[in-house]
Amino acid sequence: MKKIALHWQILIGMAAGIGIGLIFNQFSWGNLIITDWIKPFGNIFINSLKLIAVPLILASLIKGVSDLKDISSLSQMGLKTIVTYILTTLIAVSIGLGIVNLIQPGASIDEDTRQELLDAYAGDAELKKQDAERQKESGPLQALEDLVPDNIFGAASDNSNMLQVIFFAIFFGIGLILIPDKQSKPVKDFFDGFNEVILKMIDIIMLAAPYGVLALMAALVVEAPSADLFYALLYYSLAVVSGLALMILVYILIVWIFTKKSPGFFLKGISPAQLLAISTSSSAATLPLTMERVEEHMGVDAKVASFVLPIGATINMDGTSLYQAVAAVFIAQAFGMDLTLGTQLGIIATATLASIGSAAVPGAGMVMLVIVLGQAGIPEAGLALIFAMDRPLDMLRTSVNVTGDAAVSMLIAKSQDQLHDPQVKNWDDDYPKK
């Protein structure tokens, strides 16, 4: 397997997992075998990636910020990064609205299917509504208040607090810039070494990627809802997938036009991270591999990658925002509502802001979708219409999120003159050959 490229290994693992899941689905005891004896290995793989997400952000971001040497470089890169992420999110939402209005998937939902979906997923929809209500009740500056942790160890103990960890890492890096080199050098040397250790851990974990992906896909197949519900939502899925595919093309064009890198170069570099994102449905869990691919295989300087990618994994949710736009209009169509241009423009603004606040973990987009629906006056109970397809579509939109992070990092690196020829390291490069 070591001689096969990583993206092929992951694809083989995905195919094997789907095959095993389909075979075991034919037996009454199949679900129990998958759940008890195969799925745990997938969970262990995801947990191992999540395990190093916070140390990776702390080490790489502190190293990246402190390497910038002065505050002006940091502010310049930070402004470029945030503006670019917001622009790509606006493009994604607009694409989603255009496609869902063109295909009109909600028109294919009949009354019986609508009621079946509402009955099947009403409980899940209610839980998401309660989560969204708690967010709505917070004050206008709550997001800013939540950005600053009162205890960095408490913030680092939960991957959903990634923005707080990023804030501390940037703050710490600024402190290193502002003190004399004599005092900062030992600390910078420590984080340089710490960062190399984390990167080596990523290489080791990725040796198990094909097997972890196999376990995750097998579990997904046996836990999937009934086929009848999938057929009812075929047009809705087609709208989402078409939008996500179009967004991938937008990234390819952006990279091609602004960095002069070919589509083949870009897709080959990021494809293992895309496939892992499909398996994990989590930008945060995929972040370690995304950073490794962008730095070593796509030529982005570590100073840029370590700054742009952790921020992107937290605030850049292009796939999620596109999905929210499609889902909101789909639910409105299913209920026979005719949305005005003003309402759809409101969806663009709300989905863009909601995607920035969406956690980089599986299913978080559903909570933000409640806010989008509420702003547009669409019944939140309509969430139940799309729960059956949420998991597989979550996998795909996470892959788009990760692709967007990589594209923006190349764009920022090019603007900073920090885009170089790739320098690939194998996981065992540092070991003496016997």
mmCIF file with all atom_site columns, C-alpha atoms in Angstrom, residues 296-397:
data_model
loop_
_atom_site.group_PDB
_atom_site.id
_atom_site.type_symbol
_atom_site.label_atom_id
_atom_site.label_alt_id
_atom_site.label_comp_id
_atom_site.label_asym_id
_atom_site.label_entity_id
_atom_site.label_seq_id
_atom_site.pdbx_PDB_ins_code
_atom_site.Cartn_x
_atom_site.Cartn_y
_atom_site.Cartn_z
_atom_site.occupancy
_atom_site.B_iso_or_equiv
_atom_site.pdbx_formal_charge
_atom_site.auth_seq_id
_atom_site.auth_comp_id
_atom_site.auth_asym_id
_atom_site.auth_atom_id
_atom_site.pdbx_PDB_model_num
ATOM 1   C CA . GLU A 1 296 ? 4.297   19.957 1.102  1.00 0.00 ? 296 GLU A CA 1
ATOM 2   C CA . HIS A 1 297 ? 2.326   19.188 -2.066 1.00 0.00 ? 297 HIS A CA 1
ATOM 3   C CA . MET A 1 298 ? 1.032   22.611 -3.152 1.00 0.00 ? 298 MET A CA 1
ATOM 4   C CA . GLY A 1 299 ? 4.012   24.804 -2.239 1.00 0.00 ? 299 GLY A CA 1
ATOM 5   C CA . VAL A 1 300 ? 2.361   27.201 0.215  1.00 0.00 ? 300 VAL A CA 1
ATOM 6   C CA . ASP A 1 301 ? 4.871   28.579 2.694  1.00 0.00 ? 301 ASP A CA 1
ATOM 7   C CA . ALA A 1 302 ? 4.373   27.330 6.253  1.00 0.00 ? 302 ALA A CA 1
ATOM 8   C CA . LYS A 1 303 ? 3.946   30.905 7.550  1.00 0.00 ? 303 LYS A CA 1
ATOM 9   C CA . VAL A 1 304 ? 0.916   31.382 5.300  1.00 0.00 ? 304 VAL A CA 1
ATOM 10  C CA . ALA A 1 305 ? -0.571  27.903 5.674  1.00 0.00 ? 305 ALA A CA 1
ATOM 11  C CA . SER A 1 306 ? -0.320  27.960 9.460  1.00 0.00 ? 306 SER A CA 1
ATOM 12  C CA . PHE A 1 307 ? -2.213  31.255 9.560  1.00 0.00 ? 307 PHE A CA 1
ATOM 13  C CA . VAL A 1 308 ? -4.790  30.923 6.764  1.00 0.00 ? 308 VAL A CA 1
ATOM 14  C CA . LEU A 1 309 ? -5.862  27.286 7.156  1.00 0.00 ? 309 LEU A CA 1
ATOM 15  C CA . PRO A 1 310 ? -6.782  27.210 10.888 1.00 0.00 ? 310 PRO A CA 1
ATOM 16  C CA . ILE A 1 311 ? -8.850  30.371 10.380 1.00 0.00 ? 311 ILE A CA 1
ATOM 17  C CA . GLY A 1 312 ? -10.433 28.858 7.276  1.00 0.00 ? 312 GLY A CA 1
ATOM 18  C CA . ALA A 1 313 ? -11.349 25.631 9.095  1.00 0.00 ? 313 ALA A CA 1
ATOM 19  C CA . THR A 1 314 ? -13.310 27.785 11.534 1.00 0.00 ? 314 THR A CA 1
ATOM 20  C CA . ILE A 1 315 ? -14.882 30.607 9.526  1.00 0.00 ? 315 ILE A CA 1
ATOM 21  C CA . ASN A 1 316 ? -14.807 29.415 5.897  1.00 0.00 ? 316 ASN A CA 1
ATOM 22  C CA . MET A 1 317 ? -17.860 27.228 5.317  1.00 0.00 ? 317 MET A CA 1
ATOM 23  C CA . ASP A 1 318 ? -18.565 27.770 1.612  1.00 0.00 ? 318 ASP A CA 1
ATOM 24  C CA . GLY A 1 319 ? -20.072 24.320 1.135  1.00 0.00 ? 319 GLY A CA 1
ATOM 25  C CA . THR A 1 320 ? -22.211 24.768 4.248  1.00 0.00 ? 320 THR A CA 1
ATOM 26  C CA . SER A 1 321 ? -23.484 28.198 3.193  1.00 0.00 ? 321 SER A CA 1
ATOM 27  C CA . LEU A 1 322 ? -24.323 26.932 -0.321 1.00 0.00 ? 322 LEU A CA 1
ATOM 28  C CA . TYR A 1 323 ? -26.209 24.017 1.227  1.00 0.00 ? 323 TYR A CA 1
ATOM 29  C CA . GLN A 1 324 ? -28.108 26.361 3.566  1.00 0.00 ? 324 GLN A CA 1
ATOM 30  C CA . ALA A 1 325 ? -29.279 28.482 0.627  1.00 0.00 ? 325 ALA A CA 1
ATOM 31  C CA . VAL A 1 326 ? -30.470 25.407 -1.306 1.00 0.00 ? 326 VAL A CA 1
ATOM 32  C CA . ALA A 1 327 ? -32.109 23.856 1.772  1.00 0.00 ? 327 ALA A CA 1
ATOM 33  C CA . ALA A 1 328 ? -33.949 27.049 2.747  1.00 0.00 ? 328 ALA A CA 1
ATOM 34  C CA . VAL A 1 329 ? -35.482 27.548 -0.711 1.00 0.00 ? 329 VAL A CA 1
ATOM 35  C CA . PHE A 1 330 ? -36.194 23.805 -1.043 1.00 0.00 ? 330 PHE A CA 1
ATOM 36  C CA . ILE A 1 331 ? -38.151 23.792 2.227  1.00 0.00 ? 331 ILE A CA 1
ATOM 37  C CA . ALA A 1 332 ? -40.048 26.924 1.135  1.00 0.00 ? 332 ALA A CA 1
ATOM 38  C CA . GLN A 1 333 ? -40.918 25.251 -2.189 1.00 0.00 ? 333 GLN A CA 1
ATOM 39  C CA . ALA A 1 334 ? -42.042 22.088 -0.379 1.00 0.00 ? 334 ALA A CA 1
ATOM 40  C CA . PHE A 1 335 ? -44.448 24.192 1.702  1.00 0.00 ? 335 PHE A CA 1
ATOM 41  C CA . GLY A 1 336 ? -45.682 26.033 -1.377 1.00 0.00 ? 336 GLY A CA 1
ATOM 42  C CA . MET A 1 337 ? -44.105 29.368 -0.394 1.00 0.00 ? 337 MET A CA 1
ATOM 43  C CA . ASP A 1 338 ? -43.010 31.875 -3.041 1.00 0.00 ? 338 ASP A CA 1
ATOM 44  C CA . LEU A 1 339 ? -39.889 33.700 -1.855 1.00 0.00 ? 339 LEU A CA 1
ATOM 45  C CA . THR A 1 340 ? -39.381 37.280 -3.051 1.00 0.00 ? 340 THR A CA 1
ATOM 46  C CA . LEU A 1 341 ? -36.064 38.624 -4.356 1.00 0.00 ? 341 LEU A CA 1
ATOM 47  C CA . GLY A 1 342 ? -35.654 40.610 -1.132 1.00 0.00 ? 342 GLY A CA 1
ATOM 48  C CA . THR A 1 343 ? -36.124 37.482 0.972  1.00 0.00 ? 343 THR A CA 1
ATOM 49  C CA . GLN A 1 344 ? -33.551 35.601 -1.088 1.00 0.00 ? 344 GLN A CA 1
ATOM 50  C CA . LEU A 1 345 ? -31.075 38.476 -0.764 1.00 0.00 ? 345 LEU A CA 1
ATOM 51  C CA . GLY A 1 346 ? -31.663 38.210 2.993  1.00 0.00 ? 346 GLY A CA 1
ATOM 52  C CA . ILE A 1 347 ? -30.830 34.518 2.761  1.00 0.00 ? 347 ILE A CA 1
ATOM 53  C CA . ILE A 1 348 ? -27.508 35.426 1.099  1.00 0.00 ? 348 ILE A CA 1
ATOM 54  C CA . ALA A 1 349 ? -26.580 37.797 3.941  1.00 0.00 ? 349 ALA A CA 1
ATOM 55  C CA . THR A 1 350 ? -27.776 35.500 6.740  1.00 0.00 ? 350 THR A CA 1
ATOM 56  C CA . ALA A 1 351 ? -26.211 32.334 5.296  1.00 0.00 ? 351 ALA A CA 1
ATOM 57  C CA . THR A 1 352 ? -22.883 34.138 4.855  1.00 0.00 ? 352 THR A CA 1
ATOM 58  C CA . LEU A 1 353 ? -22.822 35.337 8.462  1.00 0.00 ? 353 LEU A CA 1
ATOM 59  C CA . ALA A 1 354 ? -24.189 32.043 9.812  1.00 0.00 ? 354 ALA A CA 1
ATOM 60  C CA . SER A 1 355 ? -21.531 30.011 7.991  1.00 0.00 ? 355 SER A CA 1
ATOM 61  C CA . ILE A 1 356 ? -18.807 32.083 9.665  1.00 0.00 ? 356 ILE A CA 1
ATOM 62  C CA . GLY A 1 357 ? -20.230 31.151 13.068 1.00 0.00 ? 357 GLY A CA 1
ATOM 63  C CA . SER A 1 358 ? -20.737 27.492 12.209 1.00 0.00 ? 358 SER A CA 1
ATOM 64  C CA . ALA A 1 359 ? -18.504 25.066 14.112 1.00 0.00 ? 359 ALA A CA 1
ATOM 65  C CA . ALA A 1 360 ? -16.169 22.879 12.046 1.00 0.00 ? 360 ALA A CA 1
ATOM 66  C CA . VAL A 1 361 ? -17.810 19.657 13.240 1.00 0.00 ? 361 VAL A CA 1
ATOM 67  C CA . PRO A 1 362 ? -20.382 17.274 11.704 1.00 0.00 ? 362 PRO A CA 1
ATOM 68  C CA . GLY A 1 363 ? -23.982 18.547 11.671 1.00 0.00 ? 363 GLY A CA 1
ATOM 69  C CA . ALA A 1 364 ? -23.258 22.082 12.914 1.00 0.00 ? 364 ALA A CA 1
ATOM 70  C CA . GLY A 1 365 ? -24.680 23.555 9.699  1.00 0.00 ? 365 GLY A CA 1
ATOM 71  C CA . MET A 1 366 ? -28.138 22.324 10.716 1.00 0.00 ? 366 MET A CA 1
ATOM 72  C CA . VAL A 1 367 ? -28.185 24.631 13.731 1.00 0.00 ? 367 VAL A CA 1
ATOM 73  C CA . MET A 1 368 ? -27.206 27.601 11.580 1.00 0.00 ? 368 MET A CA 1
ATOM 74  C CA . LEU A 1 369 ? -29.859 26.641 9.028  1.00 0.00 ? 369 LEU A CA 1
ATOM 75  C CA . VAL A 1 370 ? -32.552 27.246 11.654 1.00 0.00 ? 370 VAL A CA 1
ATOM 76  C CA . ILE A 1 371 ? -31.400 30.869 11.882 1.00 0.00 ? 371 ILE A CA 1
ATOM 77  C CA . VAL A 1 372 ? -31.477 31.198 8.074  1.00 0.00 ? 372 VAL A CA 1
ATOM 78  C CA . LEU A 1 373 ? -35.003 29.754 7.954  1.00 0.00 ? 373 LEU A CA 1
ATOM 79  C CA . GLY A 1 374 ? -36.195 32.045 10.729 1.00 0.00 ? 374 GLY A CA 1
ATOM 80  C CA . GLN A 1 375 ? -34.852 35.144 8.980  1.00 0.00 ? 375 GLN A CA 1
ATOM 81  C CA . ALA A 1 376 ? -36.660 34.190 5.755  1.00 0.00 ? 376 ALA A CA 1
ATOM 82  C CA . GLY A 1 377 ? -39.930 33.350 7.512  1.00 0.00 ? 377 GLY A CA 1
ATOM 83  C CA . ILE A 1 378 ? -39.747 29.674 6.491  1.00 0.00 ? 378 ILE A CA 1
ATOM 84  C CA . PRO A 1 379 ? -41.206 27.115 8.971  1.00 0.00 ? 379 PRO A CA 1
ATOM 85  C CA . GLU A 1 380 ? -38.371 25.550 10.985 1.00 0.00 ? 380 GLU A CA 1
ATOM 86  C CA . ALA A 1 381 ? -40.312 22.281 11.107 1.00 0.00 ? 381 ALA A CA 1
ATOM 87  C CA . GLY A 1 382 ? -39.269 21.903 7.475  1.00 0.00 ? 382 GLY A CA 1
ATOM 88  C CA . LEU A 1 383 ? -35.852 20.793 8.757  1.00 0.00 ? 383 LEU A CA 1
ATOM 89  C CA . ALA A 1 384 ? -37.383 17.351 9.056  1.00 0.00 ? 384 ALA A CA 1
ATOM 90  C CA . LEU A 1 385 ? -37.738 17.250 5.264  1.00 0.00 ? 385 LEU A CA 1
ATOM 91  C CA . ILE A 1 386 ? -33.965 17.199 4.746  1.00 0.00 ? 386 ILE A CA 1
ATOM 92  C CA . PHE A 1 387 ? -32.645 15.188 7.702  1.00 0.00 ? 387 PHE A CA 1
ATOM 93  C CA . ALA A 1 388 ? -32.625 11.943 5.714  1.00 0.00 ? 388 ALA A CA 1
ATOM 94  C CA . MET A 1 389 ? -30.008 13.321 3.312  1.00 0.00 ? 389 MET A CA 1
ATOM 95  C CA . ASP A 1 390 ? -28.096 15.521 5.731  1.00 0.00 ? 390 ASP A CA 1
ATOM 96  C CA . ARG A 1 391 ? -25.309 13.098 6.555  1.00 0.00 ? 391 ARG A CA 1
ATOM 97  C CA . PRO A 1 392 ? -24.195 12.231 2.978  1.00 0.00 ? 392 PRO A CA 1
ATOM 98  C CA . LEU A 1 393 ? -24.557 15.864 1.867  1.00 0.00 ? 393 LEU A CA 1
ATOM 99  C CA . ASP A 1 394 ? -22.645 16.988 4.978  1.00 0.00 ? 394 ASP A CA 1
ATOM 100 C CA . MET A 1 395 ? -19.777 14.821 3.793  1.00 0.00 ? 395 MET A CA 1
ATOM 101 C CA . LEU A 1 396 ? -19.720 16.497 0.380  1.00 0.00 ? 396 LEU A CA 1
ATOM 102 C CA . ARG A 1 397 ? -20.073 20.071 1.608  1.00 0.00 ? 397 ARG A CA 1
#
